[in-house]
Coordinates of C-alpha atoms and ligand atoms in Angstrom, one line a residue:
M1 CA -0.1 0.2 0.0
T2 CA 1.1 3.7 -0.8
Q3 CA 1.9 6.0 1.9
P4 CA 0.5 9.7 1.1
T5 CA 3.3 11.6 0.3
Q6 CA 3.1 15.7 1.2
P7 CA 3.0 18.1 -1.7
P8 CA 7.0 19.0 -1.9
N9 CA 6.1 22.6 -1.1
S10 CA 4.4 22.2 2.0
E11 CA 7.4 22.7 4.5
R12 CA 8.1 25.8 2.8
R13 CA 4.4 26.9 3.2
D14 CA 4.4 26.2 6.8
F15 CA 8.1 27.9 7.1
F16 CA 6.1 31.2 5.9
K17 CA 3.6 31.1 7.7
K18 CA 4.9 31.0 11.0
A19 CA 7.7 33.9 9.7
A20 CA 4.7 36.0 8.7
A21 CA 2.8 35.7 12.1
A22 CA 6.4 36.1 13.6
V23 CA 6.5 39.7 11.9
I24 CA 2.4 40.5 12.3
G25 CA 3.1 40.1 16.3
A26 CA 6.5 42.3 16.5
V27 CA 4.3 45.0 14.4
V28 CA 1.9 44.8 16.6
G29 CA 3.5 44.8 19.8
V30 CA 6.2 47.6 18.5
F31 CA 3.6 50.0 17.5
P32 CA 1.5 50.3 21.2
A33 CA 5.3 50.9 22.5
L34 CA 6.1 53.8 20.3
A35 CA 2.7 55.6 20.5
G36 CA 3.2 55.5 24.4
L37 CA 6.6 56.8 24.1
T38 CA 5.3 59.6 22.1
V39 CA 2.9 60.7 24.6
I40 CA 5.4 60.8 27.1
L41 CA 8.1 62.7 25.2
D42 CA 4.8 65.2 23.6
P43 CA 4.7 67.7 26.7
L44 CA 8.5 68.0 26.1
R45 CA 8.1 68.4 22.1
R46 CA 5.3 71.0 23.1
K47 CA 7.6 72.2 25.8
T48 CA 10.0 73.5 23.4
S49 CA 8.0 74.9 20.8
A50 CA 5.7 77.2 23.4
S51 CA 9.0 78.3 25.2
G52 CA 10.8 79.0 22.3
F53 CA 10.4 83.0 20.3
V54 CA 7.6 83.4 18.1
R55 CA 7.6 86.2 15.5
V56 CA 4.2 88.4 16.6
T57 CA 4.3 91.2 14.2
S58 CA 7.0 94.1 13.3
L59 CA 7.7 97.8 14.6
A60 CA 5.8 99.2 12.3
A61 CA 2.3 98.0 13.8
L62 CA 3.2 100.1 17.0
P63 CA 2.2 103.4 17.1
N64 CA 4.9 105.9 18.3
D65 CA 3.0 107.2 21.6
G66 CA 3.3 104.3 23.3
V67 CA 0.1 103.0 23.4
P68 CA -0.6 99.4 23.5
R69 CA -1.8 96.9 20.7
R70 CA -3.0 93.3 21.7
F71 CA -1.7 90.7 19.1
S72 CA -2.7 87.2 19.3
V73 CA 0.5 84.7 19.5
L74 CA 0.2 81.9 17.0
S75 CA 2.8 79.1 16.4
D76 CA 3.2 75.7 14.9
R77 CA 1.9 72.5 17.9
T78 CA 2.6 68.9 17.0
D79 CA 0.8 66.1 19.0
A80 CA 0.9 62.6 18.7
W81 CA -0.1 62.1 15.3
N82 CA -0.7 65.8 13.7
K83 CA 1.1 68.7 13.1
F84 CA -0.9 71.8 13.6
P85 CA 0.4 75.0 12.1
E86 CA 0.1 78.4 13.4
T87 CA -2.1 77.8 16.5
P88 CA -3.1 80.4 18.6
I89 CA -1.2 79.7 22.2
G90 CA -1.8 83.1 23.7
A91 CA -2.1 86.9 23.5
V92 CA 0.4 89.7 24.6
Y93 CA 0.1 93.3 24.2
L94 CA 2.9 94.8 22.9
R95 CA 4.0 98.6 23.1
R96 CA 6.7 100.9 21.8
T97 CA 9.5 101.8 24.0
G98 CA 11.9 103.6 21.6
E99 CA 12.6 103.6 17.9
K100 CA 13.7 100.0 17.9
T101 CA 12.8 99.1 20.8
A102 CA 9.7 97.1 22.3
A103 CA 7.7 95.6 25.4
A104 CA 5.1 92.7 25.8
L105 CA 2.9 91.4 28.5
N106 CA 1.0 88.8 28.7
V107 CA -2.7 89.5 28.5
V108 CA -3.4 87.3 31.3
C109 CA -4.3 88.7 34.4
P110 CA -2.2 86.6 37.3
H111 CA -5.0 87.0 39.5
A112 CA -7.1 84.0 38.7
G113 CA -6.4 84.4 35.1
C114 CA -9.1 86.4 33.1
F115 CA -8.3 88.5 30.2
V116 CA -7.1 91.8 31.3
D117 CA -8.2 94.9 29.0
F118 CA -6.3 98.1 27.9
V119 CA -8.0 101.2 28.6
A120 CA -7.1 103.7 27.1
A121 CA -8.7 106.7 29.0
R122 CA -6.9 105.4 32.2
R123 CA -3.5 105.1 30.0
G124 CA -3.4 101.5 31.5
Y125 CA -4.6 97.7 32.2
F126 CA -7.7 96.7 33.8
C127 CA -9.0 93.1 34.7
P128 CA -12.5 93.5 34.6
C129 CA -13.4 90.0 36.8
H130 CA -12.2 91.4 40.3
N131 CA -11.0 94.8 39.2
S132 CA -7.1 94.8 39.5
A133 CA -5.4 98.0 38.0
F134 CA -2.4 98.2 36.0
G135 CA 0.2 100.9 34.7
L136 CA 1.2 100.6 31.0
D137 CA 4.4 99.1 32.6
G138 CA 2.1 96.3 33.8
K139 CA 2.6 97.3 37.7
I140 CA 0.2 97.2 40.1
T141 CA -1.4 100.9 40.1
D142 CA -4.1 100.7 42.9
P143 CA -3.1 99.2 46.1
K144 CA -6.7 97.3 46.4
S145 CA -6.2 95.3 43.0
P146 CA -6.6 91.6 44.1
S147 CA -3.6 90.1 42.2
P148 CA -0.7 89.6 43.9
R149 CA 2.3 90.6 41.6
A150 CA 2.4 92.5 38.0
M151 CA 1.4 91.8 34.5
D152 CA 3.8 89.1 33.3
T153 CA 6.4 90.5 31.6
L154 CA 7.8 88.4 28.1
E155 CA 11.1 88.9 26.7
V156 CA 11.3 90.3 23.3
E157 CA 13.7 90.4 20.7
I158 CA 13.4 92.7 17.5
R159 CA 14.9 90.8 14.7
N160 CA 16.4 92.0 11.3
G161 CA 15.6 95.5 12.0
M162 CA 11.9 95.5 12.4
E163 CA 10.5 92.1 13.5
I164 CA 8.7 91.8 16.6
W165 CA 9.7 88.4 18.3
V166 CA 8.6 87.5 21.3
R167 CA 9.7 84.8 24.3
F168 CA 6.2 83.4 24.7
Q169 CA 5.1 81.7 28.3
N170 CA 2.3 81.7 30.4
F171 CA 2.8 81.7 34.8
D172 CA 0.6 80.6 37.4
A173 CA -2.0 82.2 38.5
G174 CA -2.8 83.5 42.4
K175 CA 1.2 83.5 43.3
K176 CA 3.2 86.5 44.1
E177 CA 6.2 84.6 42.5
K178 CA 6.2 84.7 38.5
H179 CA 6.7 80.9 37.8
P180 CA 6.1 79.6 34.0
V181 CA 3.1 76.6 33.7
A182 CA 4.1 74.0 34.3
Ligands
LIG201 S1 -9.0 87.5 37.4 FE1 -7.7 89.5 37.4 S2 -8.7 90.7 39.3 FE2 -9.7 88.1 39.3

């Protein structure tokens, strides 16, 4: 009686099936690990981009009389999967302090995080939430202001003779000292 014989390429098929299973298993295992690593590193990447200097406007956009103007701050943002170009990350008041110099204040009130208004009639800033009042330089002008500190100043660089770049940061509200938001 003749024994049934295996087709000659059966062993090869088995080998390829096992190899394919091993590759799929490895890929399925590696992707979650990479995604997890990206999530862990993501805040660092965002911090780097948000804490760097951002080009906001040019000196020509600021009046010569030192009256501040409010500008949105836009920056590229990246999460685990996507890149969001030119996304709003905050806002600043900019005012000219000289022919080639400017000063920047974060618009967020250091008391509890409301947006501070510029009031031309007072030549200063006023927070509508709990009535904190600040001068043009951001210092507290009304001693009854509940804000624990002056408005938050930001570093400014003038590049190429006219571009205004701001090192944009947010700071913890409700504290006497200025601590960048972690
Ligand atoms: S949030 Fe501005 S005074 Fe309270």
